[in-house]
Amino acid sequence: MLEIPSPVYSVIVPAYNEEEVINETYKRLTAVMTGMDEPYELIFVNDGSRDKTAEIIAGFCAQDASVRLINFTRNFGHMPAITAGMDNVRGQAVFIIDADLQDPPELFPEMAARWKEGYHVAYGKRTKRKGESWFKKITARIFYRFIRRLTTVDLPPDTGEFRLIDRKVCDAVARLPERSRYIRGLVSWVGFKQIAVEYVREERFAGTTKYPFRKMISFALDAITAFSYKPLKLATSLGFFLSLISFVYLLVIFFQWAFTDALVSGWASTIGAVLFTQGIVLMILGLMGEYIGRIYEEIKGRPAYIILEIVGQNEEIYRIPD
Ligand code: UDP
Ligand code: MG
């Protein structure tokens, strides 16, 4: 069998319909990585793009032995794409970066410096977000703070997937059996020595966001349900609260009946109370549905992604997940 020297660095780049930026991404990454003066590999994961993304990356593979391309059979999503990269890295330190250059690869040397100091994870923390709608900024801000309050895991706020992780961390996370993968959460969960590296999040280099509102919501729900069941406890507390109120109200009615001759009035208040409690019951049922649906997804045990092919040299060394 061929002996292939392991690279020091691996870079995982998930890409979905990124034909407009991918050339520039490759150029910027290659410039940074060659500057770091150690063997490296670039792993592009094409998440079922419908444009020319795969062809363009295959072109890089043809002329550059450090590039690999993992093609999915269809669009599985951002987290599965990163997972596929993590399942297939060979480097000792692994960078994760979006294809759209919102996160500057020029930060890699600083992250690598932290790694060489002995940190296992150097995660990018956004001090500013440029070129994103106020709606995205506000919802993101609320989300990061909300999920922190819900879980016992220390999830750093304003942090995406952009980071360096040691191979040990990568393997630990890759071994976690769950299919629903909120990767930044899992990386926090496994522990190790972690440190923040601050940066300004840029505008997308080209193209449009691949996270429309619908995907953002389901992403947020995935994250919350995977890391906290506190929302379920809401039912208990609300139930107690409502019972208490009803009890006090019944007492009031009893005293009215016994000691005054105030008439029983109020169709509106009855309907109001009924609708209110119905609303709450339905909301809690829905909440439970969110969890049950996810339990169902997990129990089916289907893989998070399916690989169509791997392009690039030495593809036989790659593990295909079972
Ligand atoms: N992406 C992916 N599969 C998807 C959606 C997105 O691989 O189904 C990739 C996308 O190509 C990009 C990264 O995930 O490299 C982040 O997506 P995007 O920049 O559109 O999200 P935003 O930065 O707007 O939150
Ligand atoms: Mg982006």
GROMACS .gro file of C-alpha atoms and ligand atoms in nm:
model
  348
    1MET     CA    1   0.000   0.000   0.000
    2LEU     CA    2   0.106   0.354  -0.071
    3GLU     CA    3   0.258   0.541   0.222
    4ILE     CA    4   0.110   0.887   0.232
    5PRO     CA    5   0.260   1.141   0.473
    6SER     CA    6  -0.009   1.285   0.698
    7PRO     CA    7  -0.058   1.656   0.661
    8VAL     CA    8  -0.025   1.877   0.968
    9TYR     CA    9  -0.331   2.083   0.880
   10SER     CA   10  -0.667   1.990   0.731
   11VAL     CA   11  -0.918   2.249   0.617
   12ILE     CA   12  -1.286   2.154   0.590
   13VAL     CA   13  -1.493   2.369   0.354
   14PRO     CA   14  -1.867   2.289   0.317
   15ALA     CA   15  -2.008   2.427  -0.006
   16TYR     CA   16  -2.361   2.444  -0.141
   17ASN     CA   17  -2.415   2.633  -0.467
   18GLU     CA   18  -2.103   2.843  -0.420
   19GLU     CA   19  -1.981   2.866  -0.783
   20GLU     CA   20  -1.949   3.243  -0.754
   21VAL     CA   21  -1.703   3.237  -0.467
   22ILE     CA   22  -1.530   2.902  -0.478
   23ASN     CA   23  -1.240   3.013  -0.702
   24GLU     CA   24  -1.161   3.301  -0.471
   25THR     CA   25  -1.199   3.074  -0.166
   26TYR     CA   26  -0.950   2.829  -0.310
   27LYS     CA   27  -0.705   3.110  -0.389
   28ARG     CA   28  -0.727   3.270  -0.044
   29LEU     CA   29  -0.703   2.936   0.137
   30THR     CA   30  -0.406   2.822  -0.070
   31ALA     CA   31  -0.225   3.151  -0.009
   32VAL     CA   32  -0.275   3.125   0.367
   33MET     CA   33  -0.192   2.755   0.390
   34THR     CA   34   0.126   2.772   0.182
   35GLY     CA   35   0.230   3.069   0.396
   36MET     CA   36   0.204   2.848   0.704
   37ASP     CA   37   0.481   2.633   0.566
   38GLU     CA   38   0.356   2.291   0.670
   39PRO     CA   39   0.189   2.010   0.477
   40TYR     CA   40  -0.186   2.062   0.450
   41GLU     CA   41  -0.497   1.928   0.278
   42LEU     CA   42  -0.808   2.115   0.166
   43ILE     CA   43  -1.126   1.910   0.192
   44PHE     CA   44  -1.417   2.058   0.004
   45VAL     CA   45  -1.752   1.897   0.079
   46ASN     CA   46  -1.998   1.960  -0.201
   47ASP     CA   47  -2.339   1.936  -0.037
   48GLY     CA   48  -2.541   1.847  -0.345
   49SER     CA   49  -2.490   2.176  -0.529
   50ARG     CA   50  -2.701   2.228  -0.839
   51ASP     CA   51  -2.456   2.468  -1.000
   52LYS     CA   52  -2.096   2.428  -1.117
   53THR     CA   53  -1.944   2.406  -0.767
   54ALA     CA   54  -1.843   2.038  -0.801
   55GLU     CA   55  -1.688   2.081  -1.146
   56ILE     CA   56  -1.486   2.381  -1.036
   57ILE     CA   57  -1.352   2.199  -0.728
   58ALA     CA   58  -1.275   1.887  -0.935
   59GLY     CA   59  -1.066   2.122  -1.148
   60PHE     CA   60  -0.861   2.217  -0.839
   61CYS     CA   61  -0.813   1.846  -0.757
   62ALA     CA   62  -0.677   1.780  -1.105
   63GLN     CA   63  -0.393   2.028  -1.065
   64ASP     CA   64  -0.335   2.035  -0.688
   65ALA     CA   65  -0.261   1.718  -0.491
   66SER     CA   66  -0.357   1.881  -0.161
   67VAL     CA   67  -0.721   1.920  -0.260
   68ARG     CA   68  -0.992   1.657  -0.204
   69LEU     CA   69  -1.356   1.679  -0.296
   70ILE     CA   70  -1.632   1.486  -0.122
   71ASN     CA   71  -1.948   1.480  -0.329
   72PHE     CA   72  -2.280   1.407  -0.156
   73THR     CA   73  -2.564   1.230  -0.333
   74ARG     CA   74  -2.794   1.525  -0.256
   75ASN     CA   75  -2.821   1.829  -0.031
   76PHE     CA   76  -2.792   1.708   0.328
   77GLY     CA   77  -2.715   2.037   0.500
   78HIS     CA   78  -2.433   2.244   0.643
   79MET     CA   79  -2.377   2.035   0.960
   80PRO     CA   80  -2.373   1.697   0.777
   81ALA     CA   81  -2.124   1.848   0.529
   82ILE     CA   82  -1.885   1.949   0.807
   83THR     CA   83  -1.939   1.608   0.969
   84ALA     CA   84  -1.831   1.433   0.649
   85GLY     CA   85  -1.518   1.645   0.649
   86MET     CA   86  -1.448   1.557   1.012
   87ASP     CA   87  -1.494   1.187   0.938
   88ASN     CA   88  -1.227   1.207   0.669
   89VAL     CA   89  -0.949   1.437   0.788
   90ARG     CA   90  -0.591   1.322   0.819
   91GLY     CA   91  -0.427   1.633   0.964
   92GLN     CA   92  -0.326   1.692   1.323
   93ALA     CA   93  -0.511   2.023   1.344
   94VAL     CA   94  -0.837   2.081   1.162
   95PHE     CA   95  -0.974   2.415   1.043
   96ILE     CA   96  -1.345   2.456   0.968
   97ILE     CA   97  -1.445   2.748   0.747
   98ASP     CA   98  -1.746   2.846   0.534
   99ALA     CA   99  -1.696   2.868   0.160
  100ASP     CA  100  -1.827   3.224   0.134
  101LEU     CA  101  -1.524   3.400   0.291
  102GLN     CA  102  -1.731   3.569   0.560
  103ASP     CA  103  -1.473   3.434   0.800
  104PRO     CA  104  -1.117   3.534   0.708
  105PRO     CA  105  -0.877   3.242   0.650
  106GLU     CA  106  -0.601   3.494   0.735
  107LEU     CA  107  -0.689   3.418   1.098
  108PHE     CA  108  -0.558   3.061   1.063
  109PRO     CA  109  -0.198   3.142   1.167
  110GLU     CA  110  -0.324   3.300   1.490
  111MET     CA  111  -0.543   2.997   1.560
  112ALA     CA  112  -0.250   2.767   1.484
  113ALA     CA  113  -0.035   2.967   1.728
  114ARG     CA  114  -0.291   2.903   2.005
  115TRP     CA  115  -0.289   2.535   1.911
  116LYS     CA  116   0.089   2.521   1.937
  117GLU     CA  117   0.060   2.683   2.281
  118GLY     CA  118  -0.139   2.378   2.384
  119TYR     CA  119  -0.503   2.474   2.325
  120HIS     CA  120  -0.718   2.207   2.161
  121VAL     CA  121  -0.979   2.443   2.022
  122ALA     CA  122  -0.934   2.800   1.899
  123TYR     CA  123  -1.279   2.924   1.801
  124GLY     CA  124  -1.351   3.245   1.612
  125LYS     CA  125  -1.562   3.490   1.810
  126ARG     CA  126  -1.734   3.761   1.608
  127THR     CA  127  -1.693   4.108   1.747
  128LYS     CA  128  -1.887   4.254   1.455
  129ARG     CA  129  -2.096   4.125   1.167
  130LYS     CA  130  -2.079   4.319   0.843
  131GLY     CA  131  -2.319   4.308   0.552
  132GLU     CA  132  -2.588   4.101   0.722
  133SER     CA  133  -2.944   4.219   0.770
  134TRP     CA  134  -3.040   4.370   1.106
  135PHE     CA  135  -3.293   4.090   1.129
  136LYS     CA  136  -3.023   3.823   1.109
  137LYS     CA  137  -2.803   4.008   1.356
  138ILE     CA  138  -3.081   4.051   1.611
  139THR     CA  139  -3.214   3.696   1.582
  140ALA     CA  140  -2.861   3.559   1.605
  141ARG     CA  141  -2.789   3.771   1.913
  142ILE     CA  142  -3.107   3.659   2.087
  143PHE     CA  143  -3.050   3.297   1.989
  144TYR     CA  144  -2.695   3.276   2.127
  145ARG     CA  145  -2.797   3.429   2.459
  146PHE     CA  146  -3.116   3.227   2.488
  147ILE     CA  147  -2.950   2.891   2.426
  148ARG     CA  148  -2.677   2.973   2.679
  149ARG     CA  149  -2.943   3.014   2.946
  150LEU     CA  150  -3.108   2.687   2.853
  151THR     CA  151  -2.813   2.456   2.873
  152THR     CA  152  -2.547   2.355   3.121
  153VAL     CA  153  -2.287   2.319   2.844
  154ASP     CA  154  -2.071   2.628   2.809
  155LEU     CA  155  -2.169   2.744   2.459
  156PRO     CA  156  -1.970   3.057   2.372
  157PRO     CA  157  -2.192   3.331   2.221
  158ASP     CA  158  -2.133   3.489   1.877
  159THR     CA  159  -1.939   3.187   1.762
  160GLY     CA  160  -2.002   2.985   1.450
  161GLU     CA  161  -1.824   2.684   1.309
  162PHE     CA  162  -1.516   2.889   1.212
  163ARG     CA  163  -1.238   2.744   1.425
  164LEU     CA  164  -0.936   2.522   1.464
  165ILE     CA  165  -0.981   2.194   1.646
  166ASP     CA  166  -0.718   1.946   1.745
  167ARG     CA  167  -0.743   1.605   1.585
  168LYS     CA  168  -0.831   1.456   1.926
  169VAL     CA  169  -1.133   1.685   1.952
  170CYS     CA  170  -1.229   1.607   1.595
  171ASP     CA  171  -1.220   1.233   1.662
  172ALA     CA  172  -1.412   1.269   1.989
  173VAL     CA  173  -1.687   1.465   1.816
  174ALA     CA  174  -1.690   1.234   1.514
  175ARG     CA  175  -1.748   0.938   1.746
  176LEU     CA  176  -2.061   1.090   1.903
  177PRO     CA  177  -2.346   0.879   1.768
  178GLU     CA  178  -2.616   1.141   1.721
  179ARG     CA  179  -2.739   1.232   1.373
  180SER     CA  180  -2.860   1.580   1.458
  181ARG     CA  181  -2.529   1.761   1.482
  182TYR     CA  182  -2.503   2.111   1.617
  183ILE     CA  183  -2.128   2.101   1.575
  184ARG     CA  184  -2.022   2.405   1.773
  185GLY     CA  185  -2.230   2.268   2.061
  186LEU     CA  186  -2.077   1.922   2.037
  187VAL     CA  187  -1.726   2.071   2.032
  188SER     CA  188  -1.807   2.261   2.353
  189TRP     CA  189  -1.961   1.950   2.502
  190VAL     CA  190  -1.651   1.732   2.459
  191GLY     CA  191  -1.449   1.974   2.673
  192PHE     CA  192  -1.070   2.005   2.621
  193LYS     CA  193  -0.881   2.335   2.643
  194GLN     CA  194  -1.062   2.599   2.442
  195ILE     CA  195  -0.988   2.963   2.368
  196ALA     CA  196  -1.153   3.242   2.168
  197VAL     CA  197  -0.987   3.430   1.883
  198GLU     CA  198  -1.173   3.751   1.803
  199TYR     CA  199  -1.245   3.872   1.451
  200VAL     CA  200  -1.482   4.082   1.243
  201ARG     CA  201  -1.726   3.884   1.030
  202GLU     CA  202  -1.717   4.015   0.673
  203GLU     CA  203  -1.979   4.037   0.407
  204ARG     CA  204  -2.024   3.739   0.181
  205PHE     CA  205  -1.768   3.761  -0.100
  206ALA     CA  206  -2.038   3.678  -0.358
  207GLY     CA  207  -2.364   3.488  -0.387
  208THR     CA  208  -2.650   3.484  -0.140
  209THR     CA  209  -2.708   3.318   0.196
  210LYS     CA  210  -2.794   2.948   0.189
  211TYR     CA  211  -2.976   2.985   0.520
  212PRO     CA  212  -3.322   3.125   0.448
  213PHE     CA  213  -3.552   3.202   0.741
  214ARG     CA  214  -3.707   2.855   0.734
  215LYS     CA  215  -3.368   2.686   0.769
  216MET     CA  216  -3.263   2.929   1.042
  217ILE     CA  217  -3.565   2.834   1.252
  218SER     CA  218  -3.512   2.462   1.215
  219PHE     CA  219  -3.139   2.508   1.284
  220ALA     CA  220  -3.220   2.696   1.606
  221LEU     CA  221  -3.472   2.429   1.711
  222ASP     CA  222  -3.220   2.153   1.637
  223ALA     CA  223  -2.964   2.327   1.852
  224ILE     CA  224  -3.199   2.388   2.143
  225THR     CA  225  -3.355   2.044   2.148
  226ALA     CA  226  -3.014   1.877   2.119
  227PHE     CA  227  -2.873   2.061   2.418
  228SER     CA  228  -3.160   2.121   2.656
  229TYR     CA  229  -3.486   1.975   2.768
  230LYS     CA  230  -3.567   2.277   2.979
  231PRO     CA  231  -3.843   2.384   2.735
  232LEU     CA  232  -4.027   2.065   2.832
  233LYS     CA  233  -4.013   2.167   3.195
  234LEU     CA  234  -4.200   2.478   3.092
  235ALA     CA  235  -4.513   2.263   3.086
  236THR     CA  236  -4.467   2.170   3.449
  237SER     CA  237  -4.411   2.524   3.571
  238LEU     CA  238  -4.690   2.670   3.359
  239GLY     CA  239  -4.926   2.396   3.475
  240PHE     CA  240  -4.850   2.474   3.838
  241PHE     CA  241  -4.886   2.844   3.778
  242LEU     CA  242  -5.224   2.810   3.605
  243SER     CA  243  -5.358   2.572   3.871
  244LEU     CA  244  -5.258   2.818   4.139
  245ILE     CA  245  -5.437   3.103   3.963
  246SER     CA  246  -5.748   2.891   3.907
  247PHE     CA  247  -5.751   2.789   4.272
  248VAL     CA  248  -5.733   3.148   4.394
  249TYR     CA  249  -6.001   3.245   4.146
  250LEU     CA  250  -6.228   2.963   4.266
  251LEU     CA  251  -6.185   3.085   4.623
  252VAL     CA  252  -6.292   3.434   4.514
  253ILE     CA  253  -6.600   3.291   4.345
  254PHE     CA  254  -6.684   3.088   4.652
  255PHE     CA  255  -6.673   3.393   4.877
  256GLN     CA  256  -6.882   3.590   4.630
  257TRP     CA  257  -7.143   3.315   4.634
  258ALA     CA  258  -7.142   3.282   5.015
  259PHE     CA  259  -7.124   3.641   5.130
  260THR     CA  260  -7.242   3.872   4.852
  261ASP     CA  261  -7.517   3.866   4.600
  262ALA     CA  262  -7.300   3.965   4.308
  263LEU     CA  263  -7.440   3.779   4.011
  264VAL     CA  264  -7.238   3.524   3.819
  265SER     CA  265  -7.157   3.723   3.512
  266GLY     CA  266  -6.894   3.709   3.242
  267TRP     CA  267  -6.924   3.502   2.934
  268ALA     CA  268  -6.619   3.684   2.801
  269SER     CA  269  -6.397   3.590   3.092
  270THR     CA  270  -6.495   3.222   3.062
  271ILE     CA  271  -6.417   3.212   2.693
  272GLY     CA  272  -6.098   3.408   2.753
  273ALA     CA  273  -5.977   3.160   3.012
  274VAL     CA  274  -6.068   2.861   2.795
  275LEU     CA  275  -5.891   2.999   2.489
  276PHE     CA  276  -5.589   3.095   2.694
  277THR     CA  277  -5.543   2.753   2.849
  278GLN     CA  278  -5.616   2.583   2.515
  279GLY     CA  279  -5.344   2.793   2.354
  280ILE     CA  280  -5.096   2.696   2.619
  281VAL     CA  281  -5.185   2.328   2.598
  282LEU     CA  282  -5.143   2.330   2.220
  283MET     CA  283  -4.814   2.513   2.245
  284ILE     CA  284  -4.680   2.258   2.487
  285LEU     CA  285  -4.805   1.972   2.272
  286GLY     CA  286  -4.620   2.128   1.979
  287LEU     CA  287  -4.308   2.162   2.188
  288MET     CA  288  -4.327   1.796   2.282
  289GLY     CA  289  -4.379   1.719   1.914
  290GLU     CA  290  -4.050   1.892   1.833
  291TYR     CA  291  -3.871   1.660   2.070
  292ILE     CA  292  -4.061   1.348   1.967
  293GLY     CA  293  -3.994   1.418   1.599
  294ARG     CA  294  -3.626   1.440   1.672
  295ILE     CA  295  -3.628   1.123   1.881
  296TYR     CA  296  -3.792   0.955   1.581
  297GLU     CA  297  -3.521   1.088   1.349
  298GLU     CA  298  -3.248   0.959   1.581
  299ILE     CA  299  -3.404   0.620   1.640
  300LYS     CA  300  -3.425   0.549   1.269
  301GLY     CA  301  -3.048   0.565   1.273
  302ARG     CA  302  -3.011   0.678   0.915
  303PRO     CA  303  -2.669   0.826   0.839
  304ALA     CA  304  -2.634   1.205   0.846
  305TYR     CA  305  -2.511   1.204   0.486
  306ILE     CA  306  -2.432   0.975   0.193
  307ILE     CA  307  -2.117   1.013  -0.014
  308LEU     CA  308  -2.146   0.978  -0.389
  309GLU     CA  309  -1.772   0.986  -0.454
  310ILE     CA  310  -1.445   1.129  -0.337
  311VAL     CA  311  -1.232   1.308  -0.594
  312GLY     CA  312  -0.863   1.373  -0.551
  313GLN     CA  313  -0.552   1.169  -0.496
  314ASN     CA  314  -0.539   0.871  -0.260
  315GLU     CA  315  -0.912   0.851  -0.218
  316GLU     CA  316  -0.883   0.486  -0.109
  317ILE     CA  317  -0.753   0.599   0.231
  318TYR     CA  318  -1.084   0.761   0.314
  319ARG     CA  319  -1.324   0.599   0.547
  320ILE     CA  320  -1.680   0.585   0.426
  321PRO     CA  321  -1.915   0.588   0.727
  322ASP     CA  322  -2.141   0.288   0.774
  323UDP     N1  323  -2.401   2.520   0.326
  323UDP     C1  324  -2.404   2.383   0.299
  323UDP     N2  325  -2.526   2.322   0.287
  323UDP     C2  326  -2.644   2.389   0.304
  323UDP     C3  327  -2.640   2.527   0.335
  323UDP     C4  328  -2.516   2.590   0.346
  323UDP     O1  329  -2.300   2.320   0.285
  323UDP     O2  330  -2.750   2.326   0.291
  323UDP     C5  331  -2.269   2.588   0.337
  323UDP     C6  332  -2.253   2.711   0.251
  323UDP     O3  333  -2.207   2.677   0.122
  323UDP     C7  334  -2.153   2.792   0.330
  323UDP     C8  335  -2.186   2.757   0.474
  323UDP     O4  336  -2.258   2.633   0.469
  323UDP     O5  337  -2.020   2.753   0.302
  323UDP     C9  338  -2.267   2.863   0.545
  323UDP     O6  339  -2.378   2.901   0.467
  323UDP     P1  340  -2.417   3.052   0.443
  323UDP     O7  341  -2.294   3.135   0.426
  323UDP     O8  342  -2.515   3.058   0.330
  323UDP     O9  343  -2.489   3.088   0.578
  323UDP     P2  344  -2.487   3.231   0.654
  323UDP    O10  345  -2.342   3.272   0.664
  323UDP    O11  346  -2.566   3.322   0.570
  323UDP    O12  347  -2.548   3.201   0.786
  324MG      MG  348  -2.215   3.289   0.517
   0.00000   0.00000   0.00000
